[in-house]
Short mmCIF file of C-alpha atoms in Angstrom, two decimals:
data_model
loop_
_atom_site.label_atom_id
_atom_site.label_comp_id
_atom_site.label_asym_id
_atom_site.label_seq_id
_atom_site.Cartn_x
_atom_site.Cartn_y
_atom_site.Cartn_z
CA MET A 1 70.25 97.27 115.43
CA LEU A 2 72.05 98.86 112.50
CA PRO A 3 71.73 97.24 109.01
CA ARG A 4 74.74 95.26 107.82
CA PRO A 5 77.23 97.61 106.18
CA ARG A 6 77.64 97.76 102.46
CA ALA A 7 80.58 98.95 100.31
CA ASP A 8 78.72 100.11 97.13
CA LEU A 9 76.78 103.11 98.44
CA LYS A 10 77.15 106.49 96.81
CA PRO A 11 76.83 109.95 98.68
CA ASN A 12 73.74 112.02 97.86
CA THR A 13 71.44 109.05 97.60
CA ALA A 14 68.67 107.87 99.82
CA GLU A 15 70.42 104.50 100.59
CA PHE A 16 73.52 106.37 101.73
CA GLU A 17 71.42 107.97 104.39
CA ARG A 18 69.73 104.75 105.44
CA THR A 19 72.52 102.20 105.47
CA PRO A 20 76.11 102.10 106.95
CA LEU A 21 78.88 102.47 104.26
CA VAL A 22 82.21 100.77 105.18
CA LYS A 23 84.72 100.08 102.42
CA PRO A 24 86.54 96.87 103.39
CA THR A 25 90.01 98.25 102.42
CA GLY A 26 89.75 100.80 105.11
CA PHE A 27 90.77 98.15 107.71
CA ARG A 28 94.56 98.34 107.37
CA GLU A 29 97.17 96.19 109.01
CA TYR A 30 97.02 98.01 112.30
CA ASP A 31 94.68 100.93 112.14
CA ALA A 32 91.87 102.12 109.93
CA ARG A 33 91.80 104.86 107.12
CA TRP A 34 89.05 105.85 104.84
CA LEU A 35 88.15 108.64 102.51
CA PHE A 36 85.23 110.47 104.08
CA PRO A 37 82.42 110.25 103.08
CA GLU A 38 83.24 108.37 99.84
CA GLU A 39 84.37 105.16 101.57
CA ILE A 40 82.68 105.42 105.07
CA ASN A 41 79.68 107.45 106.15
CA LEU A 42 78.49 108.39 109.63
CA MET A 43 76.37 105.28 110.04
CA GLY A 44 79.37 103.32 109.04
CA LEU A 45 81.32 104.96 111.90
CA GLN A 46 78.50 103.92 114.27
CA ALA A 47 79.02 100.37 112.99
CA ILE A 48 82.76 100.65 113.90
CA GLY A 49 81.83 101.70 117.36
CA LEU A 50 79.43 98.84 117.78
CA GLY A 51 82.09 96.51 116.32
CA LEU A 52 84.67 97.69 118.85
CA THR A 53 82.43 97.10 121.84
CA THR A 54 81.57 93.64 120.43
CA LEU A 55 85.28 92.82 119.99
CA PHE A 56 86.08 93.97 123.55
CA ALA A 57 83.32 91.80 124.91
CA GLU A 58 84.48 88.79 122.91
CA ARG A 59 88.13 89.33 124.14
CA GLY A 60 87.01 89.71 127.80
CA VAL A 61 88.26 93.35 127.98
CA PRO A 62 86.21 95.98 129.86
CA LYS A 63 84.39 98.17 127.34
CA ARG A 64 86.10 101.42 128.45
CA PHE A 65 87.51 103.80 125.84
CA VAL A 66 89.50 106.96 125.55
CA VAL A 67 88.22 108.90 122.52
CA GLY A 68 89.72 112.07 120.95
CA HIS A 69 89.94 113.69 117.58
CA ASP A 70 92.52 115.55 115.46
CA PHE A 71 92.10 119.01 113.87
CA ARG A 72 90.19 118.41 110.63
CA TRP A 73 86.85 120.02 109.76
CA TYR A 74 85.06 116.72 109.86
CA SER A 75 86.87 114.92 112.65
CA GLY A 76 84.51 116.09 115.36
CA ALA A 77 81.47 114.65 113.48
CA VAL A 78 83.33 111.41 112.74
CA LYS A 79 84.21 111.16 116.48
CA GLN A 80 80.55 111.82 117.55
CA ALA A 81 79.27 109.04 115.22
CA LEU A 82 81.86 106.59 116.53
CA ILE A 83 80.91 107.56 120.17
CA SER A 84 77.23 106.87 119.38
CA GLY A 85 78.25 103.33 118.30
CA LEU A 86 80.41 102.81 121.32
CA LEU A 87 77.54 103.91 123.64
CA ALA A 88 75.01 101.67 121.84
CA GLY A 89 77.29 98.82 122.48
CA GLY A 90 77.43 99.54 126.27
CA GLY A 91 80.77 101.27 126.15
CA GLU A 92 82.04 103.77 128.74
CA VAL A 93 83.47 106.67 126.69
CA HIS A 94 86.09 109.17 128.04
CA ASP A 95 85.99 111.97 125.54
CA ILE A 96 89.25 114.01 125.78
CA GLY A 97 88.25 116.36 122.91
CA LEU A 98 90.77 117.81 120.49
CA ALA A 99 93.96 115.76 120.99
CA LEU A 100 97.14 114.28 119.60
CA SER A 101 97.29 110.50 119.38
CA PRO A 102 99.99 110.32 122.10
CA MET A 103 97.70 112.44 124.34
CA ALA A 104 95.04 109.68 123.87
CA TYR A 105 97.66 107.05 124.68
CA PHE A 106 98.73 109.05 127.81
CA ALA A 107 94.98 109.26 128.82
CA GLN A 108 94.75 105.49 128.94
CA PHE A 109 97.39 105.50 131.68
CA GLU A 110 96.18 108.70 133.39
CA LEU A 111 92.56 107.58 133.49
CA GLU A 112 93.23 103.91 133.91
CA VAL A 113 91.24 103.04 130.85
CA GLU A 114 91.93 99.86 128.73
CA GLY A 115 90.77 101.04 125.30
CA VAL A 116 91.58 103.82 122.88
CA ALA A 117 89.79 104.92 119.74
CA MET A 118 91.62 108.03 118.47
CA VAL A 119 90.03 109.66 115.44
CA THR A 120 92.87 110.75 113.11
CA ALA A 121 94.03 110.47 109.58
CA SER A 122 97.55 111.39 110.85
CA HIS A 123 99.54 112.95 107.93
CA ASN A 124 97.17 111.82 105.21
CA ASP A 125 95.71 114.43 102.79
CA ASN A 126 92.47 116.20 103.70
CA GLY A 127 89.55 114.01 102.91
CA TRP A 128 90.89 111.07 104.79
CA THR A 129 89.79 110.01 108.22
CA GLY A 130 90.78 107.09 110.42
CA ILE A 131 90.89 105.50 113.83
CA LYS A 132 93.95 104.37 115.84
CA MET A 133 92.78 101.67 118.27
CA GLY A 134 94.00 99.64 121.10
CA MET A 135 92.83 97.41 124.02
CA GLN A 136 96.05 97.03 126.12
CA ARG A 137 98.21 99.90 127.28
CA PRO A 138 100.58 100.95 125.59
CA LEU A 139 99.78 98.75 122.47
CA THR A 140 97.66 99.45 119.51
CA PHE A 141 95.83 96.95 117.27
CA GLY A 142 97.73 94.51 115.05
CA PRO A 143 96.55 92.36 112.24
CA ASP A 144 94.84 89.87 114.57
CA GLU A 145 92.54 92.55 116.04
CA MET A 146 92.06 94.33 112.89
CA THR A 147 90.99 91.18 111.10
CA ALA A 148 88.54 90.34 113.89
CA LEU A 149 87.09 93.84 113.94
CA LYS A 150 86.69 93.80 110.13
CA SER A 151 84.85 90.58 110.27
CA ILE A 152 82.46 91.74 112.98
CA VAL A 153 81.64 95.05 111.24
CA LEU A 154 81.31 93.77 107.64
CA GLU A 155 79.22 90.71 108.63
CA GLY A 156 77.01 92.89 110.91
CA ARG A 157 77.74 90.73 113.91
CA PHE A 158 77.91 93.75 116.25
CA LYS A 159 75.77 93.53 119.44
CA SER A 160 74.05 96.50 121.22
CA ALA A 161 74.11 96.53 125.00
CA ASP A 162 72.83 98.56 128.00
CA GLY A 163 75.14 100.50 130.24
CA GLY A 164 76.72 103.06 127.80
CA ARG A 165 78.15 105.99 129.70
CA TYR A 166 79.65 109.23 128.39
CA LEU A 167 82.28 111.33 130.26
CA PHE A 168 83.95 114.47 128.86
CA VAL A 169 87.44 115.04 130.41
CA ASP A 170 87.99 118.74 130.06
CA ASP A 171 91.38 118.93 131.70
CA LEU A 172 93.30 116.15 129.86
CA LYS A 173 95.32 118.59 127.74
CA ASP A 174 96.64 120.36 130.84
CA ARG A 175 97.45 117.09 132.48
CA TYR A 176 99.28 115.81 129.40
CA ILE A 177 101.31 118.96 128.96
CA GLN A 178 102.20 119.04 132.71
CA ALA A 179 103.36 115.43 132.47
CA LEU A 180 105.76 116.29 129.63
CA CYS A 181 107.07 119.35 131.45
CA ASP A 182 107.67 117.46 134.74
CA ARG A 183 111.34 117.18 134.19
CA PRO A 184 114.51 119.20 134.69
CA LYS A 185 114.87 122.25 132.48
CA LEU A 186 117.68 122.36 129.79
CA LYS A 187 120.94 123.61 131.12
CA ASN A 188 121.65 125.50 127.91
CA LYS A 189 119.05 127.50 126.11
CA LEU A 190 118.27 126.15 122.71
CA LYS A 191 116.81 128.09 119.84
CA VAL A 192 114.25 125.75 118.29
CA VAL A 193 112.07 125.98 115.17
CA ALA A 194 108.78 124.15 116.05
CA ALA A 195 106.90 123.39 112.79
CA CYS A 196 103.44 121.95 112.90
CA GLY A 197 102.10 122.23 109.35
CA ASN A 198 98.99 123.99 110.79
CA GLY A 199 98.05 120.57 112.27
CA THR A 200 97.03 119.58 115.84
CA ALA A 201 100.53 119.71 117.30
CA GLY A 202 100.44 123.43 117.07
CA ALA A 203 98.20 123.47 120.12
CA PHE A 204 100.71 121.51 122.19
CA ALA A 205 104.33 121.36 121.03
CA PRO A 206 105.49 125.03 121.16
CA GLN A 207 104.10 125.32 124.78
CA VAL A 208 106.08 122.23 125.93
CA LEU A 209 109.29 123.31 124.27
CA GLU A 210 109.10 126.71 125.90
CA ALA A 211 108.35 125.24 129.30
CA VAL A 212 111.44 123.05 129.31
CA GLY A 213 113.75 125.97 128.36
CA CYS A 214 113.74 126.44 124.61
CA GLU A 215 113.44 129.72 122.68
CA VAL A 216 110.74 128.72 120.26
CA ILE A 217 110.49 129.94 116.66
CA PRO A 218 106.92 128.98 115.67
CA LEU A 219 106.44 127.87 112.04
CA ASP A 220 102.87 127.16 110.82
CA THR A 221 101.65 126.59 114.32
CA GLU A 222 98.23 128.20 113.85
CA LEU A 223 95.61 125.55 113.51
CA ASP A 224 94.17 125.51 109.98
CA HIS A 225 92.56 122.30 108.79
CA SER A 226 93.02 123.33 105.15
CA PHE A 227 96.74 122.83 105.63
CA PRO A 228 97.50 125.86 103.33
CA ARG A 229 101.33 125.34 102.96
CA TYR A 230 101.81 121.55 103.03
CA ASN A 231 100.58 118.45 104.72
CA PRO A 232 101.86 118.14 108.21
CA ASN A 233 104.20 115.23 107.41
CA PRO A 234 107.91 115.37 108.52
CA GLU A 235 108.82 112.90 105.87
CA ASP A 236 107.54 115.19 103.18
CA MET A 237 110.35 117.22 101.57
CA ALA A 238 108.11 120.27 101.28
CA MET A 239 107.78 120.48 105.07
CA LEU A 240 111.53 119.74 105.71
CA HIS A 241 112.57 122.43 103.18
CA ALA A 242 110.33 124.94 104.94
CA ILE A 243 111.82 123.99 108.33
CA ALA A 244 115.39 124.21 106.90
CA GLU A 245 114.68 127.72 105.58
CA ALA A 246 113.36 128.87 108.96
CA VAL A 247 116.41 127.37 110.74
CA ARG A 248 118.77 129.29 108.45
CA THR A 249 116.88 132.56 108.73
CA HIS A 250 116.66 132.55 112.45
CA GLY A 251 120.05 130.88 113.29
CA ALA A 252 118.34 128.16 115.19
CA ASP A 253 120.06 125.31 116.86
CA VAL A 254 117.46 122.70 115.54
CA GLY A 255 114.32 122.48 113.64
CA LEU A 256 111.60 120.13 114.82
CA GLY A 257 108.65 119.15 112.65
CA PHE A 258 105.53 117.39 113.98
CA ASP A 259 102.98 115.38 111.94
CA GLY A 260 99.21 115.79 111.87
CA ASP A 261 98.44 113.88 115.11
CA GLY A 262 101.74 114.53 116.93
CA ASP A 263 103.19 111.04 117.21
CA ARG A 264 106.16 111.70 114.91
CA CYS A 265 108.99 114.17 114.83
CA GLY A 266 111.21 115.30 111.97
CA VAL A 267 114.54 116.99 112.53
CA VAL A 268 116.65 119.60 110.66
CA ASP A 269 120.17 120.50 111.91
CA ASN A 270 121.51 124.06 112.66
CA GLU A 271 122.82 124.30 109.09
CA GLY A 272 119.54 123.60 107.55
CA HIS A 273 120.23 119.99 106.56
CA GLU A 274 117.30 117.53 106.81
CA ILE A 275 118.21 114.53 108.88
CA PHE A 276 116.14 111.51 108.04
CA ALA A 277 114.55 109.97 111.20
CA ASP A 278 116.62 106.81 111.11
CA LYS A 279 119.88 108.77 111.28
CA VAL A 280 118.30 110.80 114.08
CA GLY A 281 117.76 107.40 115.71
CA VAL A 282 121.34 106.38 115.37
CA MET A 283 122.44 109.62 116.96
CA LEU A 284 119.95 109.18 119.84
CA ALA A 285 121.04 105.60 120.22
CA ARG A 286 124.66 106.72 120.57
CA ASP A 287 123.62 109.19 123.22
CA ILE A 288 121.40 106.80 125.14
CA SER A 289 123.68 103.81 124.92
CA ALA A 290 126.47 105.90 126.49
CA ARG A 291 124.21 106.17 129.56
CA TYR A 292 122.72 102.77 129.45
CA PRO A 293 125.40 100.22 128.55
CA ASN A 294 124.43 97.11 126.45
CA ALA A 295 121.20 98.80 125.48
CA LYS A 296 118.80 96.87 123.20
CA PHE A 297 117.19 98.76 120.33
CA VAL A 298 114.78 97.90 117.51
CA ALA A 299 114.76 99.61 114.06
CA ASP A 300 112.30 99.08 111.20
CA VAL A 301 113.35 97.53 107.90
CA LYS A 302 113.32 100.94 106.17
CA SER A 303 116.05 102.22 108.47
CA THR A 304 119.76 102.79 107.85
CA GLY A 305 122.17 99.92 108.17
CA LEU A 306 124.22 102.11 110.62
CA PHE A 307 122.26 100.62 113.53
CA MET A 308 124.27 97.36 112.76
CA THR A 309 127.62 98.78 111.75
CA ASP A 310 128.16 102.04 113.76
CA PRO A 311 131.40 101.70 115.74
CA VAL A 312 130.18 103.87 118.63
CA LEU A 313 127.11 101.73 119.18
CA ALA A 314 129.30 98.64 119.04
CA ALA A 315 131.70 100.16 121.60
CA ASN A 316 128.70 100.93 123.84
CA GLY A 317 127.64 97.28 123.69
CA ALA A 318 124.35 98.20 121.97
CA THR A 319 122.52 95.84 119.86
CA THR A 320 119.74 96.36 117.28
CA THR A 321 117.17 94.12 115.77
CA TYR A 322 115.34 94.95 112.61
CA TRP A 323 111.63 94.50 112.53
CA LYS A 324 108.50 95.22 110.47
CA THR A 325 107.71 98.80 109.52
CA GLY A 326 104.49 100.16 111.13
CA HIS A 327 103.95 101.94 114.40
CA SER A 328 101.89 99.09 115.92
CA TYR A 329 104.39 96.41 114.87
CA MET A 330 107.30 98.40 116.21
CA LYS A 331 105.46 99.41 119.44
CA ARG A 332 104.55 95.82 120.13
CA TYR A 333 107.94 94.24 119.31
CA SER A 334 109.85 96.89 121.31
CA PHE A 335 107.55 96.20 124.27
CA GLU A 336 107.69 92.43 124.02
CA THR A 337 111.54 92.31 123.65
CA ASN A 338 112.15 94.90 126.46
CA ALA A 339 114.02 97.12 124.00
CA LEU A 340 114.98 100.44 125.52
CA VAL A 341 113.87 102.33 122.31
CA GLY A 342 112.27 101.40 119.05
CA PHE A 343 113.20 103.66 116.10
CA GLU A 344 111.11 103.84 112.88
CA LYS A 345 112.33 105.71 109.80
CA SER A 346 108.99 107.53 109.47
CA GLY A 347 109.69 109.23 112.87
CA HIS A 348 107.70 107.03 115.21
CA PHE A 349 110.04 106.58 118.22
CA PHE A 350 109.04 104.29 121.13
CA PHE A 351 110.80 105.09 124.43
CA ASN A 352 110.16 102.29 126.97
CA PRO A 353 110.73 102.53 130.72
CA PRO A 354 112.68 104.35 132.22
CA LEU A 355 112.68 106.68 129.27
CA GLY A 356 109.00 106.53 128.51
CA ARG A 357 105.78 104.49 128.54
CA GLY A 358 106.30 102.65 125.25
CA TYR A 359 103.97 104.61 122.97
CA ASP A 360 105.08 106.98 120.14
CA ASP A 361 105.04 110.67 121.08
CA GLY A 362 106.61 113.24 118.71
CA ILE A 363 107.08 115.68 121.57
CA VAL A 364 108.87 113.09 123.71
CA ALA A 365 111.13 112.43 120.69
CA ALA A 366 111.70 116.22 120.34
CA LEU A 367 112.68 116.48 123.96
CA ALA A 368 115.14 113.61 123.54
CA VAL A 369 116.83 115.54 120.67
CA CYS A 370 116.98 118.63 122.84
CA ASP A 371 118.46 116.62 125.80
CA MET A 372 121.00 115.13 123.43
CA LEU A 373 122.14 118.58 122.36
CA ASP A 374 122.10 119.74 126.05
CA ARG A 375 124.48 116.84 126.96
CA ASN A 376 126.74 117.59 124.08
CA SER A 377 126.86 121.37 124.34
CA ASP A 378 130.31 121.49 122.88
CA LYS A 379 129.01 120.28 119.50
CA THR A 380 126.28 121.51 117.11
CA LEU A 381 123.67 119.15 115.78
CA ALA A 382 125.40 119.42 112.43
CA GLN A 383 128.68 118.21 114.08
CA LEU A 384 126.92 115.28 115.76
CA ARG A 385 125.45 114.42 112.37
CA ALA A 386 128.88 114.70 110.68
CA ASP A 387 130.30 112.29 113.32
CA LEU A 388 128.15 109.49 111.83
CA PRO A 389 129.75 107.29 109.19
CA GLN A 390 128.61 108.73 105.82
CA THR A 391 125.99 107.02 103.79
CA TRP A 392 123.94 108.08 100.83
CA GLN A 393 120.24 107.65 101.41
CA SER A 394 116.95 108.41 99.64
CA PRO A 395 113.83 109.87 101.23
CA THR A 396 110.86 107.55 101.48
CA MET A 397 109.44 107.22 97.95
CA SER A 398 105.79 106.04 97.31
CA PRO A 399 104.55 104.96 93.92
CA HIS A 400 100.80 104.62 93.81
CA CYS A 401 99.34 101.10 93.99
CA ALA A 402 95.70 100.25 94.72
CA ASP A 403 94.95 98.76 98.13
CA GLU A 404 93.33 95.81 96.41
CA THR A 405 96.49 94.89 94.52
CA LYS A 406 99.47 96.21 96.39
CA TYR A 407 100.17 93.11 98.52
CA ASP A 408 99.96 90.85 95.46
CA VAL A 409 102.38 93.16 93.58
CA VAL A 410 104.87 93.04 96.49
CA ASP A 411 104.63 89.22 96.62
CA ARG A 412 105.66 89.16 92.91
CA VAL A 413 108.48 91.58 93.51
CA ILE A 414 109.71 89.25 96.39
CA ALA A 415 109.49 86.24 94.05
CA HIS A 416 111.46 88.26 91.36
CA TYR A 417 114.44 89.03 93.71
CA THR A 418 114.31 85.64 95.47
CA LYS A 419 114.83 84.04 91.90
CA LEU A 420 117.72 86.38 91.08
CA ALA A 421 119.45 85.70 94.46
CA ASP A 422 118.99 81.95 94.00
CA GLN A 423 120.54 82.22 90.51
CA LYS A 424 123.51 84.12 91.99
CA ALA A 425 122.64 86.99 89.63
CA GLU A 426 124.15 90.46 90.22
CA ILE A 427 121.92 93.48 90.96
CA ALA A 428 123.19 96.88 90.23
CA GLY A 429 126.51 95.34 89.39
CA GLN A 430 126.98 93.51 92.71
CA PRO A 431 126.14 90.07 94.18
CA VAL A 432 123.27 89.82 96.60
CA ALA A 433 124.48 89.37 100.26
CA GLU A 434 121.06 88.96 101.90
CA LEU A 435 117.36 89.29 101.35
CA ILE A 436 115.27 90.32 104.39
CA THR A 437 111.68 89.49 103.85
CA VAL A 438 110.19 90.23 107.24
CA ASN A 439 108.26 93.10 105.67
CA GLY A 440 108.32 93.25 101.88
CA VAL A 441 111.89 92.70 100.66
CA ARG A 442 115.13 94.42 101.61
CA ILE A 443 117.77 93.65 99.05
CA VAL A 444 121.29 93.89 100.61
CA LEU A 445 124.25 93.91 98.20
CA ALA A 446 127.81 92.83 98.84
CA ASP A 447 129.13 96.37 99.83
CA GLY A 448 126.11 97.06 102.19
CA THR A 449 124.09 98.96 99.63
CA TRP A 450 120.38 98.13 100.04
CA GLY A 451 116.98 98.76 98.68
CA LEU A 452 113.52 98.10 100.13
CA VAL A 453 110.11 97.60 98.49
CA ARG A 454 107.11 97.05 100.69
CA ALA A 455 103.40 97.83 100.69
CA SER A 456 102.29 100.89 102.57
CA SER A 457 100.13 99.86 105.59
CA ASN A 458 97.92 102.91 105.48
CA LYS A 459 97.70 104.28 101.98
CA PRO A 460 97.21 102.90 98.43
CA GLU A 461 100.94 103.00 97.77
CA LEU A 462 104.19 101.03 97.79
CA VAL A 463 107.20 102.18 99.76
CA VAL A 464 110.73 102.37 98.29
CA VAL A 465 113.84 103.36 100.16
CA VAL A 466 117.51 102.95 99.03
CA GLU A 467 120.86 103.57 100.85
CA SER A 468 124.55 102.96 100.12
CA PRO A 469 127.46 103.20 102.63
CA THR A 470 129.98 103.44 99.72
CA SER A 471 128.67 105.99 97.20
CA GLU A 472 125.85 108.03 95.74
CA ALA A 473 126.39 106.20 92.50
CA ASN A 474 125.71 102.88 94.03
CA MET A 475 122.62 104.21 95.89
CA ARG A 476 121.25 105.49 92.46
CA ALA A 477 122.19 102.23 90.78
CA ILE A 478 120.09 100.09 93.11
CA PHE A 479 117.17 102.53 92.85
CA ALA A 480 117.38 102.44 89.05
CA GLU A 481 117.28 98.62 89.10
CA ILE A 482 114.25 98.62 91.52
CA ASP A 483 112.49 101.28 89.57
CA ALA A 484 112.93 99.33 86.35
CA ALA A 485 111.54 96.16 88.11
CA LEU A 486 108.61 98.06 89.29
CA SER A 487 107.87 99.67 85.99
CA ARG A 488 107.04 96.09 84.59
CA HIS A 489 103.87 95.97 86.89
CA PRO A 490 101.10 97.94 85.26
CA GLU A 491 99.35 98.19 88.64
CA ILE A 492 102.07 100.62 89.84
CA GLY A 493 101.55 104.31 89.16
CA ALA A 494 103.45 107.58 89.62
CA TYR A 495 105.68 108.25 92.64
CA ASN A 496 105.08 111.04 95.08
CA GLN A 497 108.72 111.92 94.93
CA LYS A 498 111.90 110.37 93.49
CA ILE A 499 115.63 110.82 93.75
#
């Protein structure tokens, strides 16, 4: 049996080679992320595999797992260490090789396997690794499962068992692509920039888009795990600006950007304007609710207020509920409430039956955008965007804050704004209309201007987003107020980007 993991080991020491290293903060709210090898070593990953089989046994779930890995130089080694732990715990492992996260979720259905353990750091910088896990199709772990797994691993309560079995599924990529392409072709040929940031999606997305009838302009689709231009993150302005430039250069109808593990999609219109994913969600909700009257949608708390106020959605009888940010929270809540689609501002979209199987897939989202354009062939994407009521909105901004302190800092921020609201104090020159505290705090002012502060679920950061339906000045005013409030907390560092 493996020794009990420790958190204080240093690379290039004898103890590092003898003992599992697992930093506790790597267990996030709904998945796991560590710096490799500073925060987890290969023996630590074996411990995670043993912990997963132990958890499945405790929950009465068959110990069968789909396992894949993203395109980073160390992901294959990370996956093999994880697999050795799963096998030692008596797990049946279906290895699908190099994969996107949604390909692993697809494999759960295709292979009729209960569990998934996808090795990916998603859009995180090089040096990060992680695992997206689940034990019930199409859901991934939430806080309950993550807390239980953390306890098993850190306390060394994992149990070995006989019966481990390894299967390599060499045709899963072909089956996944075929399933995506098993649909009518577009009636009108679209010129599409497909941007992959040299991440894993480059091996999948361009092929699918071509097969459904797009003329594809590839952008950074060659796999290169050094990510030479920018991280594959469609919320990052560097990636969005590169897509916009390519759209203008080639006269494309749309630019589509995929993140490192392919479960998110960013969109740029034909004029080269970046459209934040929540606005894309409103456009898709308009299109979908016209075909499915009285549709139910879910949006995360970072998303635009237009989901509640858009007159077209109201006319179509559509209703939207705001819920916690995070792909696992949104996936589960959309599934449990039978929402037709869940939209997250980061670009995770969850299409439930009959539109999808409920998991987030950036290529499925891209196809939905293409279908929307095909059905509205008399308008460009820029015109569809211009049809939305205007709002002034920031990108997602993330000041650094250590994992060990970020939740406490957010609790203090919530208390600060709760006190101001109770005192009827004005914020950014306006009274407070509502505080939404389902996930951090969303401060809604009298004219609909709002600002959000929450803790990032997967990085040592806070998340700040602001929007105003009335003016850019009001958007900037609420950000200035929030920024000033955050500056009073010494635990908070520099932003990754600011308006």
